mmCIF file of C-alpha atoms in Angstrom:
data_model
loop_
_atom_site.group_PDB
_atom_site.id
_atom_site.type_symbol
_atom_site.label_atom_id
_atom_site.label_comp_id
_atom_site.label_asym_id
_atom_site.label_seq_id
_atom_site.Cartn_x
_atom_site.Cartn_y
_atom_site.Cartn_z
ATOM 1 C CA MET A 1 -25.656 -76.113 -40.948
ATOM 2 C CA GLU A 2 -28.475 -76.073 -43.765
ATOM 3 C CA ASN A 3 -25.972 -76.658 -46.179
ATOM 4 C CA ASN A 4 -24.060 -79.428 -44.646
ATOM 5 C CA ILE A 5 -27.118 -80.693 -44.027
ATOM 6 C CA GLU A 6 -28.280 -80.659 -47.846
ATOM 7 C CA LYS A 7 -24.982 -82.434 -48.066
ATOM 8 C CA LEU A 8 -25.612 -84.699 -45.564
ATOM 9 C CA SER A 9 -29.230 -85.795 -47.576
ATOM 10 C CA GLU A 10 -27.280 -86.411 -50.460
ATOM 11 C CA ILE A 11 -25.067 -88.723 -49.507
ATOM 12 C CA ILE A 12 -28.023 -91.148 -47.568
ATOM 13 C CA ARG A 13 -29.399 -91.140 -50.724
ATOM 14 C CA ASN A 14 -26.743 -92.315 -52.231
ATOM 15 C CA SER A 15 -25.715 -94.676 -50.104
ATOM 16 C CA ASP A 16 -27.253 -98.622 -49.031
ATOM 17 C CA ASN A 17 -24.024 -99.543 -46.580
ATOM 18 C CA ILE A 18 -24.076 -97.051 -43.822
ATOM 19 C CA VAL A 19 -23.024 -97.683 -40.203
ATOM 20 C CA PHE A 20 -24.211 -95.800 -37.548
ATOM 21 C CA PHE A 21 -21.474 -95.323 -34.247
ATOM 22 C CA GLY A 22 -24.166 -93.237 -31.811
ATOM 23 C CA GLY A 23 -23.488 -92.270 -27.920
ATOM 24 C CA ALA A 24 -25.202 -90.128 -24.927
ATOM 25 C CA GLY A 25 -26.063 -87.669 -26.845
ATOM 26 C CA VAL A 26 -28.661 -89.530 -29.063
ATOM 27 C CA SER A 27 -29.809 -90.516 -25.632
ATOM 28 C CA THR A 28 -30.446 -86.676 -23.966
ATOM 29 C CA GLU A 29 -32.837 -85.884 -26.974
ATOM 30 C CA SER A 30 -34.776 -88.499 -24.979
ATOM 31 C CA GLY A 31 -34.638 -86.924 -21.481
ATOM 32 C CA ILE A 32 -31.739 -89.901 -20.348
ATOM 33 C CA PRO A 33 -29.089 -87.524 -18.677
ATOM 34 C CA ASP A 34 -25.850 -87.985 -19.315
ATOM 35 C CA PHE A 35 -23.795 -89.091 -16.326
ATOM 36 C CA ARG A 36 -20.815 -87.970 -17.403
ATOM 37 C CA SER A 37 -21.920 -84.066 -16.646
ATOM 38 C CA VAL A 38 -21.033 -82.456 -13.822
ATOM 39 C CA ASP A 39 -24.716 -81.348 -12.844
ATOM 40 C CA GLY A 40 -24.859 -79.453 -9.034
ATOM 41 C CA LEU A 41 -27.802 -82.666 -8.024
ATOM 42 C CA TYR A 42 -25.019 -85.169 -8.656
ATOM 43 C CA ASN A 43 -22.888 -83.315 -6.438
ATOM 44 C CA GLN A 44 -25.180 -82.895 -4.096
ATOM 45 C CA LYS A 45 -26.664 -86.084 -3.790
ATOM 46 C CA TYR A 46 -23.985 -88.632 -4.067
ATOM 47 C CA ASP A 47 -20.533 -88.662 -2.158
ATOM 48 C CA TYR A 48 -18.714 -90.278 -5.335
ATOM 49 C CA PRO A 49 -18.805 -89.337 -8.712
ATOM 50 C CA PRO A 50 -20.648 -90.950 -11.300
ATOM 51 C CA GLU A 51 -17.318 -92.575 -12.941
ATOM 52 C CA THR A 52 -16.686 -94.344 -9.540
ATOM 53 C CA ILE A 53 -19.650 -95.714 -8.114
ATOM 54 C CA LEU A 54 -20.172 -97.679 -12.429
ATOM 55 C CA SER A 55 -17.196 -99.085 -11.940
ATOM 56 C CA HIS A 56 -16.650 -103.157 -10.836
ATOM 57 C CA THR A 57 -14.950 -102.205 -8.159
ATOM 58 C CA PHE A 58 -17.486 -99.874 -6.253
ATOM 59 C CA TYR A 59 -20.361 -102.460 -7.594
ATOM 60 C CA ARG A 60 -18.441 -105.327 -5.439
ATOM 61 C CA ARG A 61 -17.572 -103.087 -2.313
ATOM 62 C CA ASN A 62 -20.733 -100.581 -1.764
ATOM 63 C CA THR A 63 -23.517 -102.248 -4.140
ATOM 64 C CA ALA A 64 -26.031 -100.771 -2.108
ATOM 65 C CA GLU A 65 -25.130 -97.286 -2.766
ATOM 66 C CA PHE A 66 -24.449 -98.779 -6.407
ATOM 67 C CA TYR A 67 -28.016 -99.686 -6.681
ATOM 68 C CA LYS A 68 -28.933 -96.520 -4.581
ATOM 69 C CA PHE A 69 -27.949 -94.383 -7.931
ATOM 70 C CA TYR A 70 -28.314 -96.857 -10.565
ATOM 71 C CA ARG A 71 -32.046 -96.962 -10.007
ATOM 72 C CA ASP A 72 -31.859 -93.087 -9.735
ATOM 73 C CA LYS A 73 -30.016 -91.873 -12.422
ATOM 74 C CA MET A 74 -30.182 -95.090 -15.085
ATOM 75 C CA LEU A 75 -33.137 -96.952 -15.396
ATOM 76 C CA CYS A 76 -35.323 -93.859 -17.272
ATOM 77 C CA LEU A 77 -38.054 -96.292 -18.222
ATOM 78 C CA ASP A 78 -40.826 -93.693 -19.230
ATOM 79 C CA ALA A 79 -38.216 -92.227 -21.717
ATOM 80 C CA LYS A 80 -39.085 -92.604 -25.888
ATOM 81 C CA PRO A 81 -37.096 -92.890 -29.025
ATOM 82 C CA ASN A 82 -36.491 -89.105 -30.523
ATOM 83 C CA ALA A 83 -36.349 -88.450 -33.887
ATOM 84 C CA ALA A 84 -32.853 -89.918 -34.184
ATOM 85 C CA HIS A 85 -33.472 -93.350 -33.215
ATOM 86 C CA LEU A 86 -36.816 -93.085 -35.916
ATOM 87 C CA LYS A 87 -34.503 -92.235 -38.621
ATOM 88 C CA LEU A 88 -32.265 -95.039 -38.222
ATOM 89 C CA ALA A 89 -35.255 -97.636 -38.235
ATOM 90 C CA GLN A 90 -36.731 -96.017 -40.839
ATOM 91 C CA TRP A 91 -33.035 -96.320 -43.349
ATOM 92 C CA GLU A 92 -32.419 -100.317 -41.829
ATOM 93 C CA LYS A 93 -36.103 -101.009 -43.000
ATOM 94 C CA GLU A 94 -35.387 -99.395 -46.475
ATOM 95 C CA GLY A 95 -32.196 -101.003 -46.649
ATOM 96 C CA LYS A 96 -30.088 -98.524 -46.485
ATOM 97 C CA LEU A 97 -28.408 -99.104 -42.874
ATOM 98 C CA LYS A 98 -26.701 -102.518 -41.593
ATOM 99 C CA ALA A 99 -26.085 -102.008 -38.023
ATOM 100 C CA VAL A 100 -26.418 -99.399 -35.396
ATOM 101 C CA ILE A 101 -23.500 -99.188 -33.039
ATOM 102 C CA THR A 102 -24.254 -97.638 -29.522
ATOM 103 C CA GLN A 103 -22.657 -96.762 -26.742
ATOM 104 C CA ASN A 104 -26.056 -96.139 -24.804
ATOM 105 C CA ILE A 105 -27.759 -98.471 -22.477
ATOM 106 C CA ASP A 106 -31.226 -98.117 -22.837
ATOM 107 C CA GLY A 107 -32.786 -100.254 -25.776
ATOM 108 C CA LEU A 108 -34.395 -96.647 -27.165
ATOM 109 C CA HIS A 109 -32.581 -98.414 -30.719
ATOM 110 C CA GLN A 110 -34.877 -101.663 -30.429
ATOM 111 C CA ALA A 111 -38.077 -99.530 -29.320
ATOM 112 C CA ALA A 112 -37.417 -97.511 -32.091
ATOM 113 C CA GLY A 113 -37.223 -100.226 -34.440
ATOM 114 C CA SER A 114 -34.400 -101.663 -35.045
ATOM 115 C CA LYS A 115 -33.227 -104.574 -35.450
ATOM 116 C CA GLU A 116 -29.442 -104.959 -36.177
ATOM 117 C CA VAL A 117 -28.207 -103.566 -32.385
ATOM 118 C CA LEU A 118 -24.701 -103.480 -31.407
ATOM 119 C CA GLU A 119 -25.058 -102.524 -27.242
ATOM 120 C CA LEU A 120 -21.399 -101.984 -26.502
ATOM 121 C CA HIS A 121 -21.733 -101.229 -22.830
ATOM 122 C CA GLY A 122 -24.836 -103.518 -22.978
ATOM 123 C CA SER A 123 -28.148 -102.982 -21.673
ATOM 124 C CA VAL A 124 -30.356 -101.719 -18.498
ATOM 125 C CA LEU A 125 -33.507 -104.110 -19.472
ATOM 126 C CA ARG A 126 -31.627 -107.020 -19.081
ATOM 127 C CA ASN A 127 -30.753 -108.519 -15.421
ATOM 128 C CA TYR A 128 -29.444 -111.601 -14.127
ATOM 129 C CA CYS A 129 -28.499 -113.529 -11.230
ATOM 130 C CA GLU A 130 -24.975 -114.189 -10.991
ATOM 131 C CA GLN A 131 -25.663 -117.407 -8.674
ATOM 132 C CA CYS A 132 -28.495 -119.135 -11.317
ATOM 133 C CA GLY A 133 -28.151 -116.611 -14.287
ATOM 134 C CA GLN A 134 -32.268 -116.441 -14.185
ATOM 135 C CA LEU A 135 -32.820 -113.091 -16.257
ATOM 136 C CA TYR A 136 -34.639 -110.147 -15.027
ATOM 137 C CA ASP A 137 -36.707 -106.737 -16.312
ATOM 138 C CA ALA A 138 -35.539 -103.613 -15.490
ATOM 139 C CA GLU A 139 -39.002 -102.912 -14.196
ATOM 140 C CA TYR A 140 -38.252 -105.744 -11.376
ATOM 141 C CA MET A 141 -34.576 -103.736 -11.001
ATOM 142 C CA LEU A 142 -36.613 -100.428 -10.031
ATOM 143 C CA ASN A 143 -38.797 -101.726 -7.933
ATOM 144 C CA SER A 144 -36.439 -104.071 -5.827
ATOM 145 C CA GLU A 145 -35.174 -102.508 -2.582
ATOM 146 C CA GLY A 146 -31.507 -102.226 -1.402
ATOM 147 C CA VAL A 147 -29.312 -105.054 -3.303
ATOM 148 C CA PRO A 148 -31.981 -107.371 -5.327
ATOM 149 C CA LYS A 149 -31.892 -110.779 -4.841
ATOM 150 C CA CYS A 150 -32.804 -113.417 -7.303
ATOM 151 C CA SER A 151 -35.637 -116.100 -6.302
ATOM 152 C CA CYS A 152 -32.447 -118.127 -5.292
ATOM 153 C CA GLY A 153 -31.344 -115.877 -3.179
ATOM 154 C CA GLY A 154 -28.237 -114.716 -5.392
ATOM 155 C CA GLY A 155 -27.195 -111.370 -6.223
ATOM 156 C CA ILE A 156 -28.773 -109.461 -9.584
ATOM 157 C CA LYS A 157 -26.782 -107.745 -11.886
ATOM 158 C CA PRO A 158 -27.336 -105.928 -14.686
ATOM 159 C CA ASP A 159 -25.759 -106.884 -17.838
ATOM 160 C CA VAL A 160 -24.174 -103.404 -18.597
ATOM 161 C CA VAL A 161 -20.491 -103.086 -19.111
ATOM 162 C CA LEU A 162 -19.037 -101.248 -15.709
ATOM 163 C CA TYR A 163 -15.788 -99.400 -15.639
ATOM 164 C CA GLU A 164 -12.599 -101.906 -15.415
ATOM 165 C CA GLU A 165 -14.894 -104.475 -17.213
ATOM 166 C CA GLY A 166 -13.962 -105.470 -20.860
ATOM 167 C CA LEU A 167 -16.206 -105.266 -23.968
ATOM 168 C CA ASP A 168 -17.773 -108.323 -25.441
ATOM 169 C CA GLN A 169 -15.729 -109.685 -27.148
ATOM 170 C CA GLU A 170 -17.758 -110.492 -29.950
ATOM 171 C CA ILE A 171 -19.914 -107.631 -30.147
ATOM 172 C CA LEU A 172 -16.634 -105.638 -30.634
ATOM 173 C CA GLN A 173 -15.604 -108.024 -33.693
ATOM 174 C CA LYS A 174 -18.393 -107.695 -35.422
ATOM 175 C CA SER A 175 -18.342 -103.545 -35.165
ATOM 176 C CA VAL A 176 -15.448 -103.813 -36.321
ATOM 177 C CA ARG A 177 -16.301 -105.996 -39.128
ATOM 178 C CA TYR A 178 -19.564 -103.500 -39.849
ATOM 179 C CA ILE A 179 -17.552 -100.382 -39.576
ATOM 180 C CA SER A 180 -14.302 -101.717 -41.824
ATOM 181 C CA GLU A 181 -16.833 -102.764 -44.447
ATOM 182 C CA ALA A 182 -18.822 -99.515 -44.451
ATOM 183 C CA ASP A 183 -19.985 -97.333 -47.582
ATOM 184 C CA VAL A 184 -20.812 -94.285 -45.001
ATOM 185 C CA LEU A 185 -19.565 -93.982 -41.475
ATOM 186 C CA ILE A 186 -22.183 -91.666 -39.227
ATOM 187 C CA ILE A 187 -20.849 -90.775 -35.892
ATOM 188 C CA GLY A 188 -23.364 -89.388 -33.982
ATOM 189 C CA GLY A 189 -23.182 -87.681 -29.825
ATOM 190 C CA THR A 190 -20.119 -88.527 -29.064
ATOM 191 C CA SER A 191 -17.327 -86.962 -28.249
ATOM 192 C CA LEU A 192 -15.660 -89.885 -28.914
ATOM 193 C CA ALA A 193 -13.620 -89.764 -25.914
ATOM 194 C CA VAL A 194 -14.107 -93.385 -23.805
ATOM 195 C CA TYR A 195 -12.132 -95.475 -25.157
ATOM 196 C CA PRO A 196 -11.962 -98.928 -26.244
ATOM 197 C CA ALA A 197 -15.472 -97.854 -28.078
ATOM 198 C CA ALA A 198 -13.460 -94.221 -30.017
ATOM 199 C CA GLY A 199 -11.392 -96.206 -31.393
ATOM 200 C CA LEU A 200 -13.608 -98.133 -33.489
ATOM 201 C CA ILE A 201 -13.622 -95.198 -36.184
ATOM 202 C CA ASP A 202 -9.880 -96.208 -36.892
ATOM 203 C CA TYR A 203 -11.267 -98.997 -38.321
ATOM 204 C CA TYR A 204 -13.325 -97.527 -41.249
ATOM 205 C CA ARG A 205 -11.634 -97.538 -44.668
ATOM 206 C CA GLY A 206 -13.818 -95.286 -46.464
ATOM 207 C CA ASN A 207 -14.200 -91.151 -47.541
ATOM 208 C CA LYS A 208 -17.737 -90.548 -46.295
ATOM 209 C CA LEU A 209 -16.972 -90.256 -42.892
ATOM 210 C CA ILE A 210 -19.772 -88.088 -40.850
ATOM 211 C CA LEU A 211 -19.710 -86.471 -37.388
ATOM 212 C CA ILE A 212 -22.392 -84.947 -36.350
ATOM 213 C CA ASN A 213 -22.296 -83.667 -32.644
ATOM 214 C CA LYS A 214 -23.326 -80.755 -30.294
ATOM 215 C CA THR A 215 -19.360 -80.044 -29.824
ATOM 216 C CA PRO A 216 -15.851 -80.419 -31.332
ATOM 217 C CA THR A 217 -14.655 -83.903 -31.127
ATOM 218 C CA PRO A 218 -10.673 -84.601 -31.511
ATOM 219 C CA ARG A 219 -11.546 -86.272 -34.977
ATOM 220 C CA ASP A 220 -13.205 -83.720 -36.227
ATOM 221 C CA LYS A 221 -10.304 -83.067 -38.509
ATOM 222 C CA ILE A 222 -10.354 -86.350 -40.349
ATOM 223 C CA ALA A 223 -13.968 -86.447 -41.036
ATOM 224 C CA ASP A 224 -14.864 -85.902 -44.314
ATOM 225 C CA LEU A 225 -18.517 -84.319 -42.866
ATOM 226 C CA VAL A 226 -19.244 -82.316 -39.461
ATOM 227 C CA VAL A 227 -22.755 -81.583 -38.797
ATOM 228 C CA GLN A 228 -23.032 -79.609 -35.634
ATOM 229 C CA GLY A 229 -26.506 -79.468 -33.793
ATOM 230 C CA SER A 230 -29.246 -81.151 -32.005
ATOM 231 C CA ILE A 231 -28.818 -84.987 -33.558
ATOM 232 C CA GLY A 232 -32.543 -85.110 -33.594
ATOM 233 C CA GLU A 233 -33.303 -82.099 -35.421
ATOM 234 C CA ILE A 234 -30.645 -82.789 -38.115
ATOM 235 C CA PHE A 235 -32.624 -85.626 -38.184
ATOM 236 C CA SER A 236 -35.530 -85.047 -38.527
ATOM 237 C CA LYS A 237 -34.597 -82.822 -42.219
ATOM 238 C CA LEU A 238 -32.807 -85.787 -43.474
ATOM 239 C CA PRO A 239 -34.723 -88.239 -46.374
#
């Protein structure tokens, strides 16, 4: 792995047009659970799998049950940015990194100092009344009970993309532009299994595609460099 980290360090030193595309693995090292993982807690505590609970249909039909899971599992407000978040913010400040494209909804990239963050799946930090549009923060949602209500009486919905909902087209188009114009594309902490987000890799036109993940991905064969391991540990060794 050390040899690959040295190769990656060299690529980063020689580039000023890097784009980073990240998934859940970037946040798990900050203590945020990957809800897709099958563990005892989910199975014991909930009557439905996480992917069912986090669907648009379930949200509409079982709103109170949705919020029980949402408060318990999705609002990790004490989480802090890790080495990967901090390094990406540093590169952006140095003019090397153009954008972070993330599947995560926790706001940790912004907390680390990154400015150009494209959130494909929205953010738990933003919530809005479906009736009048008034905005509410994550603390309000965490401290609310049952189905959170606006002062106007309307229901409040997190600004996150649930299963069965479409991605924001403007963010998607911007992401495609950044990826297609990038000199270096680093993909980290994602199994590249969730579409349409995973399909963004197909827009990359360069020859420095780097995959960083703890386990193999379906795209390892087309990568120019694969670094397997903890993304926080790997990023802490980069320039």
